[in-house]
Short mmCIF file of C-alpha atoms in Angstrom, two decimals:
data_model
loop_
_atom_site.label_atom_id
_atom_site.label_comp_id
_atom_site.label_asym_id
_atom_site.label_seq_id
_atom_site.Cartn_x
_atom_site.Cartn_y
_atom_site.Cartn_z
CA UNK A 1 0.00 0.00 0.00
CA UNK A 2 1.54 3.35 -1.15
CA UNK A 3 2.86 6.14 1.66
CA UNK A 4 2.03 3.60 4.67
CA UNK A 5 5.28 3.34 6.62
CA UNK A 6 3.80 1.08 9.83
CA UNK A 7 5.86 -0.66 12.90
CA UNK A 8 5.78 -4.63 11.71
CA UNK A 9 3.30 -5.59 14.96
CA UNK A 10 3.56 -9.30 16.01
CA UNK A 11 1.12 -11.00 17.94
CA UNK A 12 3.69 -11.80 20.50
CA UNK A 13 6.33 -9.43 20.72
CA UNK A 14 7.12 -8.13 23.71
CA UNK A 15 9.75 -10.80 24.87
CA UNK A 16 8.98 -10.87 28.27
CA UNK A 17 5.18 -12.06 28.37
CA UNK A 18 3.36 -13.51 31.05
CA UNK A 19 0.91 -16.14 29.90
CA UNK A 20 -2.85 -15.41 30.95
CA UNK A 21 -3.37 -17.46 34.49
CA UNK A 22 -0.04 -15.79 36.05
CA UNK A 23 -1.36 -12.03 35.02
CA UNK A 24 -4.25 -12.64 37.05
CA UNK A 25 -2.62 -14.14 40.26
CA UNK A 26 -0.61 -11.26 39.84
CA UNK A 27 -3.43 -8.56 39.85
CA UNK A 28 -4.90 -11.21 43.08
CA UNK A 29 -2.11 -10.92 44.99
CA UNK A 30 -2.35 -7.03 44.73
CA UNK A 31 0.38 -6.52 41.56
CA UNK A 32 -0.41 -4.60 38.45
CA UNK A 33 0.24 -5.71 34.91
CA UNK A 34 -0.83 -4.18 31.07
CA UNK A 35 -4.08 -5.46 29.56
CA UNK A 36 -5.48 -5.07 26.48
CA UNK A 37 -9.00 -3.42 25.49
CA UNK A 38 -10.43 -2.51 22.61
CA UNK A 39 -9.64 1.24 22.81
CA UNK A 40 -5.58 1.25 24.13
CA UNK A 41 -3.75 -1.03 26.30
CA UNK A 42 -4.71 -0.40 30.30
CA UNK A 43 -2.16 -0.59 33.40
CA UNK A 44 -4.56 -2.94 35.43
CA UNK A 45 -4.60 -3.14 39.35
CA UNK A 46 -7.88 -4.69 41.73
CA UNK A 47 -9.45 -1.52 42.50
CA UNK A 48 -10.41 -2.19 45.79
CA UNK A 49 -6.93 -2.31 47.43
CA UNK A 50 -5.42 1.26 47.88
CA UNK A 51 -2.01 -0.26 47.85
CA UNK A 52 -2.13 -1.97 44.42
CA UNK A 53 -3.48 1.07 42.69
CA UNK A 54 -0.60 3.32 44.13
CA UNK A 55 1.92 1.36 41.74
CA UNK A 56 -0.18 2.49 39.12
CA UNK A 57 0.28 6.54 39.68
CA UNK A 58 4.16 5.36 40.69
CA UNK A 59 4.83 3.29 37.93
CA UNK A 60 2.94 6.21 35.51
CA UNK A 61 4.18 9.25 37.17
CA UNK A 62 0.62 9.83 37.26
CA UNK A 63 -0.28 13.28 39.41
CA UNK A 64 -3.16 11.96 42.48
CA UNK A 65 -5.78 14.66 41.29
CA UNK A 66 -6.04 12.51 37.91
CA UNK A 67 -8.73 10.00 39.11
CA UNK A 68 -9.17 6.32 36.94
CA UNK A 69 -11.81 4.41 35.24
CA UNK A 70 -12.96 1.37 36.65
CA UNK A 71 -13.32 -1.78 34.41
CA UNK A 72 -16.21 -3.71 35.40
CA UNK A 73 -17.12 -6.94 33.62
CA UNK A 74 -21.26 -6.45 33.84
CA UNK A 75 -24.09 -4.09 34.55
CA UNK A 76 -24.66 -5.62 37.82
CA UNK A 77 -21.52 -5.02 38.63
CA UNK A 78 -21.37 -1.08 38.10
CA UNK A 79 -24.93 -0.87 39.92
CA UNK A 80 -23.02 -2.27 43.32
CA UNK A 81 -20.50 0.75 42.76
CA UNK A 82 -22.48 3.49 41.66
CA UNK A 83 -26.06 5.22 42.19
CA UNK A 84 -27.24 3.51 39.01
CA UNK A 85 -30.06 5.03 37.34
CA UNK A 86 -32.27 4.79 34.19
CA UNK A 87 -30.27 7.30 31.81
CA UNK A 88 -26.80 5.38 32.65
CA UNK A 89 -28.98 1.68 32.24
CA UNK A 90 -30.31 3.10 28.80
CA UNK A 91 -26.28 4.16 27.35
CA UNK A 92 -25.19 0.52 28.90
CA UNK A 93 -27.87 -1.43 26.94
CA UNK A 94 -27.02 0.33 24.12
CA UNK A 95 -23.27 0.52 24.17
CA UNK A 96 -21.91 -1.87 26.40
CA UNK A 97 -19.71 -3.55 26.54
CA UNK A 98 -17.93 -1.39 24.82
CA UNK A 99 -16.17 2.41 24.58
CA UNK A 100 -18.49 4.10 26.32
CA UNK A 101 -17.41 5.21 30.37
CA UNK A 102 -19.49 7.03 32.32
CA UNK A 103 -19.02 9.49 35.43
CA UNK A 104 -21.66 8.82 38.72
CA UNK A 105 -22.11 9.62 41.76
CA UNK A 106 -20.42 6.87 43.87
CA UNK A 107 -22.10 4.79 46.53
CA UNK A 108 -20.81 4.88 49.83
CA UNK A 109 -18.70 2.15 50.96
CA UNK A 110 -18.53 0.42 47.93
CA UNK A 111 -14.98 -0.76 47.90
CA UNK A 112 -13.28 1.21 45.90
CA UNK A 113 -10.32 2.50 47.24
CA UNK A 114 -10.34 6.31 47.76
CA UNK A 115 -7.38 6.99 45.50
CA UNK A 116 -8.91 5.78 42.34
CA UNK A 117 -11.44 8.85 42.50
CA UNK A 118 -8.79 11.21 43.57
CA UNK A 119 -11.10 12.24 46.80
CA UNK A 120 -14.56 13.03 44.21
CA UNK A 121 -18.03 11.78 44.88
CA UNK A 122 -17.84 10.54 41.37
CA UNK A 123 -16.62 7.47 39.96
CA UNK A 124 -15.47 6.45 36.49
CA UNK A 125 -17.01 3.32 35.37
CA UNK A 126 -16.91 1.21 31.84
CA UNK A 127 -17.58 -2.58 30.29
CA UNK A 128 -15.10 -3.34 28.09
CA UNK A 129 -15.87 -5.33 24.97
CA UNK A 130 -11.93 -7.31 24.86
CA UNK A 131 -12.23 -10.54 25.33
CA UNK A 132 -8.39 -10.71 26.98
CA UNK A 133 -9.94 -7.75 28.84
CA UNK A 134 -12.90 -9.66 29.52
CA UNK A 135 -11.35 -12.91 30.35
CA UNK A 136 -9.24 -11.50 32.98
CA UNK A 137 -12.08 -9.70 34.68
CA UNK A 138 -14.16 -12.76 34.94
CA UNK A 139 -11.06 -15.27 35.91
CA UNK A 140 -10.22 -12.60 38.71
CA UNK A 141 -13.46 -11.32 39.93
CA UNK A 142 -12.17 -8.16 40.47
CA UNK A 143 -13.17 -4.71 39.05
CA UNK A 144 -10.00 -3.12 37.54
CA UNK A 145 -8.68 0.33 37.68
CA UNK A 146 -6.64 0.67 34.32
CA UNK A 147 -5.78 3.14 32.92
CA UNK A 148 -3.64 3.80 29.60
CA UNK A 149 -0.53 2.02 29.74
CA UNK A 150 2.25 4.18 29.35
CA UNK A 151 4.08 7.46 30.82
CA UNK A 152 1.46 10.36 32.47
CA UNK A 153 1.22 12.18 29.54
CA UNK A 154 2.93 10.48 26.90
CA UNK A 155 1.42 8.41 23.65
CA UNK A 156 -0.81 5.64 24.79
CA UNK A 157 -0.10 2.11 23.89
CA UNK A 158 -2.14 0.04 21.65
CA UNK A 159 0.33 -2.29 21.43
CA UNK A 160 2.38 -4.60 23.86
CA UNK A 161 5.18 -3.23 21.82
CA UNK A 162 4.15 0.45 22.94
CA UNK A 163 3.40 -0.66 26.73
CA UNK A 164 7.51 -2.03 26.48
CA UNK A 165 8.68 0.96 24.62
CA UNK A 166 7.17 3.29 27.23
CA UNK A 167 8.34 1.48 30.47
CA UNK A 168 11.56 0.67 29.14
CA UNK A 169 13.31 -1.75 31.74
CA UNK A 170 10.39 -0.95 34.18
CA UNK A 171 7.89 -2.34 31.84
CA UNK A 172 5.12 -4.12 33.73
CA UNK A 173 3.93 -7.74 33.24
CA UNK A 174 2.01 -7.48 29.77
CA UNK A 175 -1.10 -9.96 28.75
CA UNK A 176 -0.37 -9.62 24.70
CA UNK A 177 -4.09 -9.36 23.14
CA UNK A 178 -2.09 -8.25 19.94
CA UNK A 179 -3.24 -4.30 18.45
CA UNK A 180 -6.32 -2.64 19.62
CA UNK A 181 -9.19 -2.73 17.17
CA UNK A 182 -9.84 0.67 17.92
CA UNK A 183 -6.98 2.42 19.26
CA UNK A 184 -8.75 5.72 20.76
CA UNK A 185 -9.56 5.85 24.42
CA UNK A 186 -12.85 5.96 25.47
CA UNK A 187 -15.54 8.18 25.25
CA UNK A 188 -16.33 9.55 28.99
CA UNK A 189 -19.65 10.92 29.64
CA UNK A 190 -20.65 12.93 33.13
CA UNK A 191 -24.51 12.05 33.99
CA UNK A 192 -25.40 15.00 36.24
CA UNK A 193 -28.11 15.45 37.82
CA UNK A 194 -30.20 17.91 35.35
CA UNK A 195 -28.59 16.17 32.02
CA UNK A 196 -24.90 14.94 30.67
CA UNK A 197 -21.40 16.37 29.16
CA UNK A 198 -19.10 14.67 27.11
CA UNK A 199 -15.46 15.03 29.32
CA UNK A 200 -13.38 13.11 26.87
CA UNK A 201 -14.36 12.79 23.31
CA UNK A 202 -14.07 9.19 21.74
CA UNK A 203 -15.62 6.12 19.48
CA UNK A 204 -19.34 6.53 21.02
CA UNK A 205 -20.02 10.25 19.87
CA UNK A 206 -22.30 13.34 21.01
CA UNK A 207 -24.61 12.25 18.22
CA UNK A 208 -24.82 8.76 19.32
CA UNK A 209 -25.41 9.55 23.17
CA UNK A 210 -28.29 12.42 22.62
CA UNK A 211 -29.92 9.48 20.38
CA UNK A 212 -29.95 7.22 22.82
CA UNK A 213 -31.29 9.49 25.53
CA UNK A 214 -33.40 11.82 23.40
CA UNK A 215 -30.93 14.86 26.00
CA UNK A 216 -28.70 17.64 24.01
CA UNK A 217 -25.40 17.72 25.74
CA UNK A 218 -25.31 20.25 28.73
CA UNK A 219 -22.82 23.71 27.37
CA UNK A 220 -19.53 23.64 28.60
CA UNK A 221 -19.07 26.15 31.63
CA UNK A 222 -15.44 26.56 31.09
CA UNK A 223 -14.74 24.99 34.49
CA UNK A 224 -11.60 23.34 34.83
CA UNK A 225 -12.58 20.50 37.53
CA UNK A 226 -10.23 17.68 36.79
CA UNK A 227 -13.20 14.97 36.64
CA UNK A 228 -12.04 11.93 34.74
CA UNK A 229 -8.70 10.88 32.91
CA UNK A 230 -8.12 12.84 29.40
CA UNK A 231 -8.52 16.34 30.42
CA UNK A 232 -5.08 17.69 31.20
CA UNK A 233 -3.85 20.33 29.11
CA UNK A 234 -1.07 18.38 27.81
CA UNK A 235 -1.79 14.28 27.71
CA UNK A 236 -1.21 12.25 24.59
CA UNK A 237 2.60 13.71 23.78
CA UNK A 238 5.07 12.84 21.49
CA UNK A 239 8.69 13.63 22.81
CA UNK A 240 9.16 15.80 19.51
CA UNK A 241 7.34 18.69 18.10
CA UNK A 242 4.35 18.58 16.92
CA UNK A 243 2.43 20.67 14.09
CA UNK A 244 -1.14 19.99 13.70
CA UNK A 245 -3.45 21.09 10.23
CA UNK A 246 -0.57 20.94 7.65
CA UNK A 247 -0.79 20.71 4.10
CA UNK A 248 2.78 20.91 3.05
CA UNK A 249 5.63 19.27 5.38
CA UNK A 250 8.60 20.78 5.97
CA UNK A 251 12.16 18.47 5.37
CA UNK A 252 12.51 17.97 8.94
CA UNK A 253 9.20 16.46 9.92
CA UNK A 254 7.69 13.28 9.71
CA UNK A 255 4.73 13.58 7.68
CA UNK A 256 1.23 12.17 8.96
CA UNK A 257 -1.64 12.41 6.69
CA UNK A 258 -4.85 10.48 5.72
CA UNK A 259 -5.89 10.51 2.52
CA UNK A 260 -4.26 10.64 -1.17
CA UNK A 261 -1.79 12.32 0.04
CA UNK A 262 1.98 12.05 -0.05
CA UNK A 263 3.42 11.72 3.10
CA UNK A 264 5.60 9.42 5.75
CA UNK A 265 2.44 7.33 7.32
CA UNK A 266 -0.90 7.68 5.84
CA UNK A 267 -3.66 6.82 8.55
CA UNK A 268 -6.47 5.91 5.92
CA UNK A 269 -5.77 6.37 2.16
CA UNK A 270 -9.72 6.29 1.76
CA UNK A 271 -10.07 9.27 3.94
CA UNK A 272 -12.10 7.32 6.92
CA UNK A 273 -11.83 9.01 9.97
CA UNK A 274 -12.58 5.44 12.19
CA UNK A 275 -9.51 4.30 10.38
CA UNK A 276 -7.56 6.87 11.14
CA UNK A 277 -8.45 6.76 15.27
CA UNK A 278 -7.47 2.90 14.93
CA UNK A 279 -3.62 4.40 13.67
CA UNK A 280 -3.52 7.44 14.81
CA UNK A 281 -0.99 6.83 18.23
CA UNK A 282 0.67 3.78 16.21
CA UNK A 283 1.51 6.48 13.40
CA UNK A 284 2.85 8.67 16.20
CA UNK A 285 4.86 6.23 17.72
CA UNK A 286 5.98 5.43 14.53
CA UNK A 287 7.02 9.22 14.05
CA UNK A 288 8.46 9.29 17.31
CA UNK A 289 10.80 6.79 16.32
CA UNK A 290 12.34 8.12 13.01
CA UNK A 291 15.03 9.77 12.65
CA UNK A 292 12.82 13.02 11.79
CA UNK A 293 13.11 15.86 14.53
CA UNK A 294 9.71 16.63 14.51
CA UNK A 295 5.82 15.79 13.50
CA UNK A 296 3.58 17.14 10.94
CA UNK A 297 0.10 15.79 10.72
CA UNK A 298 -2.65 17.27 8.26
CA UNK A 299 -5.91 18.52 9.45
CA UNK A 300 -8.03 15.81 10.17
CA UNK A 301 -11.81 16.13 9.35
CA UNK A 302 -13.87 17.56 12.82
CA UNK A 303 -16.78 15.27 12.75
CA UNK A 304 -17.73 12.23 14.64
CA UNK A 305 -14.91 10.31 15.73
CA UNK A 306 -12.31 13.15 14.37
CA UNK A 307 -13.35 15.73 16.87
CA UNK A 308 -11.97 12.58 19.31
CA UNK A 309 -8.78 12.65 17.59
CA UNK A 310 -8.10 16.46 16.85
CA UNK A 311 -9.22 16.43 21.03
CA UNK A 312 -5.93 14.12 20.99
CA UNK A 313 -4.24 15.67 18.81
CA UNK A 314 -4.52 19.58 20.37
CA UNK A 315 -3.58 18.22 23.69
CA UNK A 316 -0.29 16.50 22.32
CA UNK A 317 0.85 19.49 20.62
CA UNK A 318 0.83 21.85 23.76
CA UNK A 319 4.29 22.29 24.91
CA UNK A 320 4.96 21.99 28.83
#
């Protein structure tokens, strides 16, 4: 295929896997370990013991106000954490499991360790559709705080290979479910109390959720309330330069563009912006990686799933 330049991915290629049953007596016995979903690879720990989920902000870098989403493997399961109610049943019939998390109020005394919500009354809560995912939730019987495995900040795996390359030598024990289908974190949704608010765009869109509900999305008030992972300034970054909407390249970037279009990785020749969210942080690992000083990336159409990536995309090109 002409103008794709991507990583050769292998099924098993992080060298120091850990088959399936030792992962999960790991995450029993209060360790944490990389897991695939279907969005990007997660840095899994039981979220019930405070102690496990610290090696998740320590082994991230992760700052404590940043709270984390909760994997749960059912319905049932989510209603024993959180004040469950018809709106939040509705979006679960309809997109879980799946890419879909949403922000409730937490019930008291549910279990959850207090450092996964970062001391809110909220709690982040999502079904994954992975079967590894999946597999490991219902062989453990835990409910799993994971979230993206790699560096606070940096490019988010959705590969083992990433999860390795962004650890290094501290790379944690990885469960290879091969690439993620999807490769774009979830979308999170706040139900308050007099409607909802999209906090981090992703696969399930605006247009999806206000179909489902029959609610327009509440305005944004401009607050700046850390509520859910995603909504830092700068998340998502590259450790070069990055220059977003270009048309023409300059000789020292690494070209990423999507369509019939010349350039160094092309994220969908056919112009589809779900195909593009599937490559769009293997392309930038891929960039990050060449011998090219710095990114270029053409402007990426601002519609359904693309106003998930340019939300990506805007956050990795703020400089610290």
């Amino acid at each position: 295929m002409p103008d794709i330049k991507r990583s050769k991915l292998e099924k098993k290629s992080v060298t120091a896997l850990a088959d399936f049953d030792h992962i999960c007596d790991l995450l029993l016995a209060g360790e944490i370990a990389a897991i695939p979903t279907e969005t990007v690879y997660g840095l899994a720990a039981d979220s019930a013991n405070g102690d496990a989920v610290a090696k998740i902000y320590a082994a991230k870098g992760r700052p404590s106000f940043n709270p984390l989403i909760v994997h749960v493997a059912d319905i049932a399961a989510a209603q024993k954490l959180v004040q469950w109610n018809d709106r939040a049943d509705r979006l679960a019939q309809s997109f879980w499991p799946g890419a879909l998390t949403m922000v409730i109020e937490a019930k008291p005394d549910n279990g959850v360790a207090s450092i996964v919500t970062a001391g809110l009354s909220t709690l982040a809560v999502r079904c994954p559709a992975h079967r590894v995912m999946r597999a490991v939730l219902e062989r453990t019987g835990l409910n799993l705080a994971a979230p993206s495995a790699n560096r606070s900040g940096k490019l988010s795996a959705t590969s083992a290979q990433h999860v390795r390359r962004s650890f290094g030598i501290d790379a944690p024990p990885i469960l290879d479910g091969g690439i993620c289908e999807q490769g774009l974190e979830s979308t999170i949704i706040a139900l308050r109390g007099h409607g909802w608010q999209i906090l981090r765009p992703g696969p399930i869109t605006a247009d999806m959720i206000e179909a489902c509900l029959g609610e327009i999305e509440l305005p944004n008030t401009g607050e700046t309330k850390i509520e859910a992972p995603g909504q830092l300034l700068s998340h998502y970054a590259p450790k070069k330069p990055l220059r977003l909407n270009v048309d023409i390249a300059e000789a020292d970037e690494f070209y990423i563009a999507m369509g019939s279009v010349k350039c160094d990785y092309n994220l969908s020749l056919k112009g589809d912006v779900t195909q593009a969210a599937a490559y769009l942080f293997e392309a930038l690992h891929v960039a990050e990686a060449a011998q090219a000083p710095k990114i270029a990336i053409s402007a990426i159409p601002n519609n359904g799933i693309g106003m998930a990536i340019n939300d990506r995309l805007k956050r990795a090109a703020v400089k610290d």
